[in-house]
Structures are given as structure tokens and as C-alpha cells.
Coordinates of C-alpha atoms in Angstrom, one line a residue:
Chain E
X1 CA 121.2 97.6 81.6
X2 CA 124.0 98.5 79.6
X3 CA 126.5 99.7 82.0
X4 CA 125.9 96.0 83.7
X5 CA 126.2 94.5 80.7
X6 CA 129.7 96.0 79.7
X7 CA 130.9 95.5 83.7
X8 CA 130.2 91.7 83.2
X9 CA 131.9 91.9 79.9
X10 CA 135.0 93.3 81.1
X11 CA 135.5 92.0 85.1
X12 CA 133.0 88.6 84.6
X13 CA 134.7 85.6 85.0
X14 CA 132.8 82.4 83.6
X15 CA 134.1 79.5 85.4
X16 CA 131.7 76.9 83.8
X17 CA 128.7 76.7 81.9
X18 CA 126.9 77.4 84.4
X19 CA 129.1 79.8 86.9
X20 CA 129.7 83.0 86.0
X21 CA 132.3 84.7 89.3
X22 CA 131.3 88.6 89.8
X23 CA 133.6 88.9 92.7
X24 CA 135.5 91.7 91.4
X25 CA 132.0 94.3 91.8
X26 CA 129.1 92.6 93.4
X27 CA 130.0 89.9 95.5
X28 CA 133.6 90.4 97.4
X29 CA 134.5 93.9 96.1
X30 CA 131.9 96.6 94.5
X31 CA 132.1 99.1 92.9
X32 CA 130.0 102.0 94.6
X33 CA 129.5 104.1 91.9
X34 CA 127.8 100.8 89.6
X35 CA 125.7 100.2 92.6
X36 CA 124.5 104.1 92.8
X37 CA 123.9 103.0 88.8
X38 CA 121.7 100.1 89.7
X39 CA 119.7 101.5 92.4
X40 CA 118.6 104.2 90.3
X41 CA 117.9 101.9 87.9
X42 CA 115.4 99.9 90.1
X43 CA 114.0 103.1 91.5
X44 CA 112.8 104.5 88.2
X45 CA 111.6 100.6 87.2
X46 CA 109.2 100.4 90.2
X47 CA 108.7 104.3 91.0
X48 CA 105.1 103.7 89.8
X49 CA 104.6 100.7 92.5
X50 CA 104.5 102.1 95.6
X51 CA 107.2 100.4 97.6
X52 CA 107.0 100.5 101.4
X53 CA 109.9 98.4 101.8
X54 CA 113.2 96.2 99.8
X55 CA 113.6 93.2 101.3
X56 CA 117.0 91.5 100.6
X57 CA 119.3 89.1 101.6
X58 CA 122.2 89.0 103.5
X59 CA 125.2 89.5 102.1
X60 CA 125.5 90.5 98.2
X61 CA 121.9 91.9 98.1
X62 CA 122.8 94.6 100.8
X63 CA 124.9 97.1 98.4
X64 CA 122.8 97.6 95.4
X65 CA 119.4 97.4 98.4
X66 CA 120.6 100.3 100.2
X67 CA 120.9 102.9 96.4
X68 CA 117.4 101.6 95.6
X69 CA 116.3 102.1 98.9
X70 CA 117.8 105.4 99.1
X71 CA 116.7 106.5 95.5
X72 CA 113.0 105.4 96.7
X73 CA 113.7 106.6 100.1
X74 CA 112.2 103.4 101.6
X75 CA 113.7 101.1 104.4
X76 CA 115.6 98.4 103.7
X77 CA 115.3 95.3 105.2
X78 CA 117.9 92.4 104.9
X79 CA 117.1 88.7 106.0
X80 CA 119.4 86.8 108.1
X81 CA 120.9 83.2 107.4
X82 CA 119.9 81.9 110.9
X83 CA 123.1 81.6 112.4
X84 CA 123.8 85.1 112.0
X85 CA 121.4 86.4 114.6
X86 CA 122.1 86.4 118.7
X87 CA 118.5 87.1 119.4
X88 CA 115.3 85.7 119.8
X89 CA 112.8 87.7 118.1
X90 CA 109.9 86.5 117.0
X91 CA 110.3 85.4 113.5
X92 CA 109.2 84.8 109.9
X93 CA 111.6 82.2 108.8
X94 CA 111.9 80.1 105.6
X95 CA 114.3 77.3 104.1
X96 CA 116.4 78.6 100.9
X97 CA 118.3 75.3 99.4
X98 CA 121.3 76.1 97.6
X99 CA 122.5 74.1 94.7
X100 CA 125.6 75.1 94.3
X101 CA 126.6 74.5 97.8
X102 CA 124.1 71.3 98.6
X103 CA 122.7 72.3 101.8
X104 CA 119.9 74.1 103.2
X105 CA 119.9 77.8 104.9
X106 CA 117.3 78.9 107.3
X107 CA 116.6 82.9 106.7
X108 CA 114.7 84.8 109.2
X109 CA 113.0 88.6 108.9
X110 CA 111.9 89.6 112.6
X111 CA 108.1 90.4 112.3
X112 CA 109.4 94.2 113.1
X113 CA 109.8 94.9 110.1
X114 CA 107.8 93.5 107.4
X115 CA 103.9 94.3 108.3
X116 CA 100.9 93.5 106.5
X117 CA 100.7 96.6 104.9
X118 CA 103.7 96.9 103.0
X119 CA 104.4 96.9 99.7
X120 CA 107.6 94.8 99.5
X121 CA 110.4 95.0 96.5
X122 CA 112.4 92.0 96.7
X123 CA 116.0 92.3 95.3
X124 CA 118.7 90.2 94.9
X125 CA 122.1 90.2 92.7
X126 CA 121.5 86.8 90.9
X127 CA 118.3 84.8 90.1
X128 CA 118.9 81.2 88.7
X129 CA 117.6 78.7 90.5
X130 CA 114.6 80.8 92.4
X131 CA 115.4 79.3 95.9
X132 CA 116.1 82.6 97.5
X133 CA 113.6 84.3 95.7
X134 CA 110.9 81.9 96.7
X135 CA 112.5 81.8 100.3
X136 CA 112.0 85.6 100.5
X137 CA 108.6 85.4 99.3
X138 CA 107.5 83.0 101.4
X139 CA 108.5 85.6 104.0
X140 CA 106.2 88.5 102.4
X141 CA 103.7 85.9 102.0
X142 CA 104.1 85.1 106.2
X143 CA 103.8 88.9 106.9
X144 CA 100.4 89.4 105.0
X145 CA 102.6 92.3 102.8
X146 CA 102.0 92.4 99.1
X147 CA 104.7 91.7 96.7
X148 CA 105.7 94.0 94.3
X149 CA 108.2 92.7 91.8
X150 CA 111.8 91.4 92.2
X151 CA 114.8 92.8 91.3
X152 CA 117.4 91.0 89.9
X153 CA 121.2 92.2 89.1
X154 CA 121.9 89.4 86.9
X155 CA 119.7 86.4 85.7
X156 CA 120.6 83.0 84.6
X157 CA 117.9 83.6 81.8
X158 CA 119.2 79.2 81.1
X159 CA 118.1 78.1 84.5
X160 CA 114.3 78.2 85.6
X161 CA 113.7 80.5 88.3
X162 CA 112.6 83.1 86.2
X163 CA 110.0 81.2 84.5
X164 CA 109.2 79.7 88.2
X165 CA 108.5 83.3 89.6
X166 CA 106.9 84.4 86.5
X167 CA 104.1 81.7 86.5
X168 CA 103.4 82.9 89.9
X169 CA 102.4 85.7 88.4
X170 CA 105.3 88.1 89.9
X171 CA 106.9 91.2 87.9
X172 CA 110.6 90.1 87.8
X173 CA 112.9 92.9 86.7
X174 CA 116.5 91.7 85.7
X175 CA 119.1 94.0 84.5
X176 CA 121.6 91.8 82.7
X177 CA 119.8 88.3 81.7
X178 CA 122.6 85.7 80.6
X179 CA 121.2 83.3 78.1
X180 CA 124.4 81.4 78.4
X181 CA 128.0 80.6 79.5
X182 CA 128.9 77.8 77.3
X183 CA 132.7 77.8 75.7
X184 CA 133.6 80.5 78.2
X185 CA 131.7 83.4 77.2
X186 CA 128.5 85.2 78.7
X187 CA 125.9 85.7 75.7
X188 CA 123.4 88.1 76.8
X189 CA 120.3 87.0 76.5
X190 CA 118.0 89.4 73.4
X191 CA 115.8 92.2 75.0
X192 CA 112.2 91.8 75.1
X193 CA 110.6 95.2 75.0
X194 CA 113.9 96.9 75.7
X195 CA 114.2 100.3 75.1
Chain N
X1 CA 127.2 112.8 115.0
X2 CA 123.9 114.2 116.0
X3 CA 122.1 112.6 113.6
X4 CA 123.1 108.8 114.8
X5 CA 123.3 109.4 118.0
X6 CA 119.3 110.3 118.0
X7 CA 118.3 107.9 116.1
X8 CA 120.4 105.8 119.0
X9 CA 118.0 107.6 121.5
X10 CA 114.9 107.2 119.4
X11 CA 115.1 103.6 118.0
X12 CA 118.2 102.0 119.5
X13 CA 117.2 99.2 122.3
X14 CA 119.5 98.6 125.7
X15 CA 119.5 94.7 126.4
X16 CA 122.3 94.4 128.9
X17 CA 124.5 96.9 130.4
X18 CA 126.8 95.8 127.2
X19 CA 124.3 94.9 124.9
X20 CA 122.9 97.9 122.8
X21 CA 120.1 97.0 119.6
X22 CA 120.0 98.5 116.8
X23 CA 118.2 95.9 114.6
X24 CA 115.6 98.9 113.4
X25 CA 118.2 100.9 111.2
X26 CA 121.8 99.0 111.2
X27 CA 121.8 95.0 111.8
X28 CA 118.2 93.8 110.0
X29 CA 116.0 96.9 109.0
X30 CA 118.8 99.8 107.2
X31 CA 117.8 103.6 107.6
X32 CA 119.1 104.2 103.8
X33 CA 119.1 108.4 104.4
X34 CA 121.1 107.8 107.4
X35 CA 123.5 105.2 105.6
X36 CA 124.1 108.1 103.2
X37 CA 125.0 110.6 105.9
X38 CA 127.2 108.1 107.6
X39 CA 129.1 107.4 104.4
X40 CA 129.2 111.3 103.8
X41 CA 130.5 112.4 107.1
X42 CA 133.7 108.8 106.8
X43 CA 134.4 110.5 103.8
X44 CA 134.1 114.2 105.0
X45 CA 136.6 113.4 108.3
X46 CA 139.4 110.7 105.9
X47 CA 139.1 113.2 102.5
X48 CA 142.9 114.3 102.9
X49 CA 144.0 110.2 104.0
X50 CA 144.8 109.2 99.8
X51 CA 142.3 106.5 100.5
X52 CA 142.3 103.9 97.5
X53 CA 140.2 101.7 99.5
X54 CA 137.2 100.6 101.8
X55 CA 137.4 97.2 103.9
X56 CA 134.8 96.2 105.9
X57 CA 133.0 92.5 107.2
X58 CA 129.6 90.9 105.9
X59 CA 126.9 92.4 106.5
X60 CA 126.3 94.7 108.9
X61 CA 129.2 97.2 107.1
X62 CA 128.2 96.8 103.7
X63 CA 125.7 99.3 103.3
X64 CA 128.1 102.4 105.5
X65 CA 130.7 100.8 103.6
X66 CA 128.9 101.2 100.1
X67 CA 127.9 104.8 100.7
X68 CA 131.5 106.0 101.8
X69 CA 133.0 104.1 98.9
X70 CA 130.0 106.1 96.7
X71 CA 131.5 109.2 98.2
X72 CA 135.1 108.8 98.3
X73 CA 134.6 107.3 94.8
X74 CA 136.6 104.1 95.6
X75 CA 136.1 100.3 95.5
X76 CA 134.6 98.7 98.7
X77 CA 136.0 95.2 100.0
X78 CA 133.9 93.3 102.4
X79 CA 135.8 90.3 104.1
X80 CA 134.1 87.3 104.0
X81 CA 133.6 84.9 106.6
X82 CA 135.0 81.7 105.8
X83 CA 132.1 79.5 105.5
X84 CA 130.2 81.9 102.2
X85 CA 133.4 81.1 99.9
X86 CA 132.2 78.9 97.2
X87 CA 136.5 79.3 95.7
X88 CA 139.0 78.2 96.5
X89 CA 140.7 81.5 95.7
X90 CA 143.8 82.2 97.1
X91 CA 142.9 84.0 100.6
X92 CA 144.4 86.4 103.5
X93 CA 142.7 84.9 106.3
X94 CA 142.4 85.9 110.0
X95 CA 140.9 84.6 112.9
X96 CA 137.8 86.6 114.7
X97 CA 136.6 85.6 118.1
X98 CA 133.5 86.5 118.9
X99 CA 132.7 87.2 122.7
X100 CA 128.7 87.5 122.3
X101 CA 128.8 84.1 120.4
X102 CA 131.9 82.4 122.3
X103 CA 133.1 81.0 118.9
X104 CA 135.8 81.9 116.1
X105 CA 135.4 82.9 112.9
X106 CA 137.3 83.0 109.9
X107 CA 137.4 85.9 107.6
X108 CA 138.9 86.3 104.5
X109 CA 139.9 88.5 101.8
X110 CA 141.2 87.2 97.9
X111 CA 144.8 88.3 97.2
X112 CA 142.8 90.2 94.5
X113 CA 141.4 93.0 95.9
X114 CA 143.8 94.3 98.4
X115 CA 146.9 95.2 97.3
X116 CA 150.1 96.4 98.8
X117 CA 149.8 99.9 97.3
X118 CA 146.5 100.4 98.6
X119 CA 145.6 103.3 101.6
X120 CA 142.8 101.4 103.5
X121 CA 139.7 102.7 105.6
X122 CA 138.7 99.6 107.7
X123 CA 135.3 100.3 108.4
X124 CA 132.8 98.5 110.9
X125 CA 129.1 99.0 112.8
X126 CA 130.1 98.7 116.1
X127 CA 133.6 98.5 117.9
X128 CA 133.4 96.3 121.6
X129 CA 136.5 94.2 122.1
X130 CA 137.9 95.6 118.9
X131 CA 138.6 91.8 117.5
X132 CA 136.6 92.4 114.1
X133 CA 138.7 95.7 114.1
X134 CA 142.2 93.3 114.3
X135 CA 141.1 90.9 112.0
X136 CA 140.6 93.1 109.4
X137 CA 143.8 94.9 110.0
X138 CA 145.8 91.9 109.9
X139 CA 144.5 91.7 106.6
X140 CA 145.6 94.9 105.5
X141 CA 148.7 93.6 107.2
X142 CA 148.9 90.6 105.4
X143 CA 148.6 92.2 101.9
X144 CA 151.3 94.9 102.7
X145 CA 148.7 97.9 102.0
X146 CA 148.4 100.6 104.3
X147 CA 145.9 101.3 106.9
X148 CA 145.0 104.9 106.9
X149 CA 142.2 104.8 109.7
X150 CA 139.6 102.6 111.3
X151 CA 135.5 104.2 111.0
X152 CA 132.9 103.3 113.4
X153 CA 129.6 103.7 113.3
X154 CA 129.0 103.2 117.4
X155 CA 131.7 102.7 119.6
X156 CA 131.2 100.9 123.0
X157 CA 133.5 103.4 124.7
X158 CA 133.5 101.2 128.6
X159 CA 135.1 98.4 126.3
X160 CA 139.1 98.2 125.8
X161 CA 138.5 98.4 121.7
X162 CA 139.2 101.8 121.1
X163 CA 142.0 101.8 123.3
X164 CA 143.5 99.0 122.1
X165 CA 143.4 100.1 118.4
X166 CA 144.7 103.7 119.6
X167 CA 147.5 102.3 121.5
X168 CA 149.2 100.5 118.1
X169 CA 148.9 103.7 116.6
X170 CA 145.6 103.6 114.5
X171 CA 143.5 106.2 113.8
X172 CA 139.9 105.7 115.0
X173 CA 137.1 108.0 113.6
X174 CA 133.7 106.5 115.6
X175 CA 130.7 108.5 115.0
X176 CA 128.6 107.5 118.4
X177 CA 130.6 106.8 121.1
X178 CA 128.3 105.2 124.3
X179 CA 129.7 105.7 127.7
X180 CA 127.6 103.5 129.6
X181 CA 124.4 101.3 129.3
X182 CA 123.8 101.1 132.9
X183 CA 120.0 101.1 134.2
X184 CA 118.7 100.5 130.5
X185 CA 119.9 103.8 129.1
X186 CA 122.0 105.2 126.6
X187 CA 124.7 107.4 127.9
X188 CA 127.0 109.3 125.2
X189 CA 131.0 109.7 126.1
X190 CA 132.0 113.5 126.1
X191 CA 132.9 114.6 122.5
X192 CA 136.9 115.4 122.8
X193 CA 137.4 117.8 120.6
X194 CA 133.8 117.9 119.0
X195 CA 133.4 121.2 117.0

């Protein structure tokens, strides 16, 4: 997506070879009007699927969840990191391990609101490892609902969760794939099948 | 506003006499058409305030946060609790106490994305106590911006928030206002001035 592309250009900051900082639009400030962009964008790449439902996760996912819920006119649905919630609902709950921070987050989805007939679209703003993906699957899987695709903002096309949810057989749709970040700059990766 | 205030009556859930849920289309499950209304109607009520601005707190504000920044064509901030920072950037912080939890948290905001020029619209999901409200205002404090008005999706009017916030000379725009939550029902304060 080209208006991602040029965003990460200009306000990207890569802090190492494998860290690229999008704090100034996605994760700590965002721009509303690039979000608007994106949900569109994921709205016209999954009109055809039949979404009942976007499940995210708390807190980056949230912004660009509600435009593409709003553009497919579909709830959205945001899991909690455990600690987050007062309440004790029942619960599909799964263990997301995060590299970069070396521990292990519990995120829970109240059985409310996935149900075995939905037709989930899972989004999230990056995809490099896969542990949150596959954390968030595991949550459709728990709830009987059928999976979609997944929605990525940007993908660390040098890291293997890609490859990890595409050998699961799931449609992974990323709008700006990095192929790297080495010497300080974000090369985008070459479109396959791009318009 | 009508619309929020039925979907209170329809799908909101009364715990406690202070406890109000509202997991289905706010806190875990998002209404995405009603997120767009809300943002509509923040932006319809602060349109003259010069706002350069949106601050709000992961995650329950994002998504009303993201659809009046899409309206009002501005940048959104969310304050992050201290625990999600990866950087080490440098920080306003503030202190929340949480009464439901019994615990502090810390909330922060980078140097970067509040600046002393800016007109702010704090905006939040529910004001009780009215600490979240303070927090974030001492961050607008902090940076030297200036706070044009404080938005609300659901205000628990019997609690001394709105007050509070009123009293140091803040402007509080809260679209459902709840009286009371005595014997398991939703009561609505009078609208003062309610066209």
C-alpha cells in the first residue's frame, strides 16, 4: 500500500536491523486519516469473504480495527492482555510470547463474542515473529469460528511468521512488507502480484 | 446522546450500584457505527475549540479517539501505560490510581507528540473518580499545551469526577451521563441544557 509505504518512509524510524519505531502514526500517536486509508484498504481486500467479525489486539490493532470494521460494518472485537480485565467471564484465553520483551502474555476474548459461526478477520499492525497472530488464532480455533485471513499493517517479510501462517494454509494480507532494515534503511520488500 | 444512551439500555449490564458493563460495544466487543457517531458528535460540540490535538489512554479510548481525530482531521495521542514501552524515550509521566483495581498506574506520553502549542481534547470511555481524567491533564500540563475540553463517552454522574474536573475550570462534554445504578438499573441524569 503505497500511502503506507511513503508514511514509513518519511516518519519510520529504524532503530536496528531488526526494529523499525512507528510511534509517530500507529503505535503512540496516529494519524486518523492513514487509518480511514487502511481500513478501506482491508475492507475492499476481504469484501468477498464474508466477515462476521475483526478480531484484534489490544492496543495498536484497535485504530486501524475500528475503519475496517466500520468500512465492513462488522463488530470489532479486541483481546485483552489478562491483566487488563476486572471480570470473570468465561474465557478463551491463549499465551502470546514476545521476543522483544522476553516474557509471556496471557490474552483472553470472553466467549460473548466470538461464536462458532463467525467468520473472523484477524488484524494486527505488525507480523514478524507470528506469536500474536497464532495467539489470536488459537482463540478462533477455541470458539469453533472460521478464520478468514489476517491483516497485517506492516510485515517483517525477514522474520518467519509469515511463512509460519502461510503453511497453515491462512490468507495473510500485509500492506507494507519490509524485506529489511539493515544499514538503517527500510527496503520494501518486491510485490508479488501487486497491482 | 440518544443513540448511546440506548444502546446503554439495550446492551449495557449493571453489576453493582457503581459498576456499569459495557464489554458488548466499548471495553472488548466495539460497535464501529456507533464509534463513528461518537467521534462525529466530539467533533460536532469542540469544532470552534482550534483543536490541534486528541489525547486519550490505551485501549478503551482509542477507537472514539480515532474517529474524532478522523473528523476533526487531527493526530490522536493515546497515553501509554508504563509497562507497554519498549523506549526508553524521554516521557511525561503521571501517576493513575485505580479504585476498581486498588493499584497505580503509570501513564506516559513521549515529549514528541505533545507539544506546548498544541489545543488538547483529552478524551476517555468513562469518567468515575475522574483520576484517568487528571492524569492525562497533568500531561497536557506537563508539556505546556493547552487543554481545550475533556469528552466522555459515559459519565458516572453520583461520582465526584465531573465535579472535580468542573471545579478547576475544565470543560467536560460527556455524552451519557448515569444518575444512579440502584436496584440493577440504568438511570440517566436530567440533560441541562439538552436541545
Amino acid at each position: 500500500m503505497e500511502l503506507l509505504e511513503r508514511k514509513i518512509m518519511e516518519e519510520g524510524r529504524v532503530l536496528s536491523t531488526s526494529v523499525l519505531k512507528v510511534d509517530a502514526f500507529i503505535n503512540h500517536q496516529i494519524d486518523p486519516v492513514l487509518m480511514d486509508n487502511i481500513g478501506l484498504e482491508f475492507a475492499e481486500r476481504f469484501s468477498g469473504s464474508g466477515i462476521t467479525k475483526i478480531l484484534t489486539l489490544e492496543s495498536s490493532g484497535i485504530a486501524p480495527a475500528q475503519m475496517t470494521g466500520l468500512h465492513l460494518q462488522v463488530p470489532v472485537v479486541f483481546a485483552r492482555k489478562r491483566k487488563s480485565l476486572t471480570l470473570n467471564d468465561q474465557l478463551y484465553t491463549s499465551e502470546v510470547y514476545s521476543f522483544t520483551k522476553e516474557q509471556s502474555n496471557e490474552i483472553a476474548v470472553s466467549h460473548e463474542f466470538i461464536e462458532a459461526g463467525d467468520h473472523v478477520l484477524i488484524l494486527d499492525d505488525f507480523l514478524a515473529n507470528g506469536q500474536a497472530a497464532l495467539g489470536l488464532l488459537h482463540i478462533v480455533e477455541q470458539a469453533g469460528a472460521s478464520l478468514e485471513g489476517i491483516g497485517i499493517l506492516i510485515e517483517k517479510a525477514f522474520q518467519e511468521g509469515g511463512n509460519l501462517l502461510k503453511n497453515k494454509g491462512v490468507r495473510v494480507e500485509s500492506l507494507a512488507r519490509v524485506a529489511s532494515l539493515n544499514s538503517g534503511r527500510v527496503q520494501f520488500a518486491e510485490k508479488v502480484g501487486a497491482q
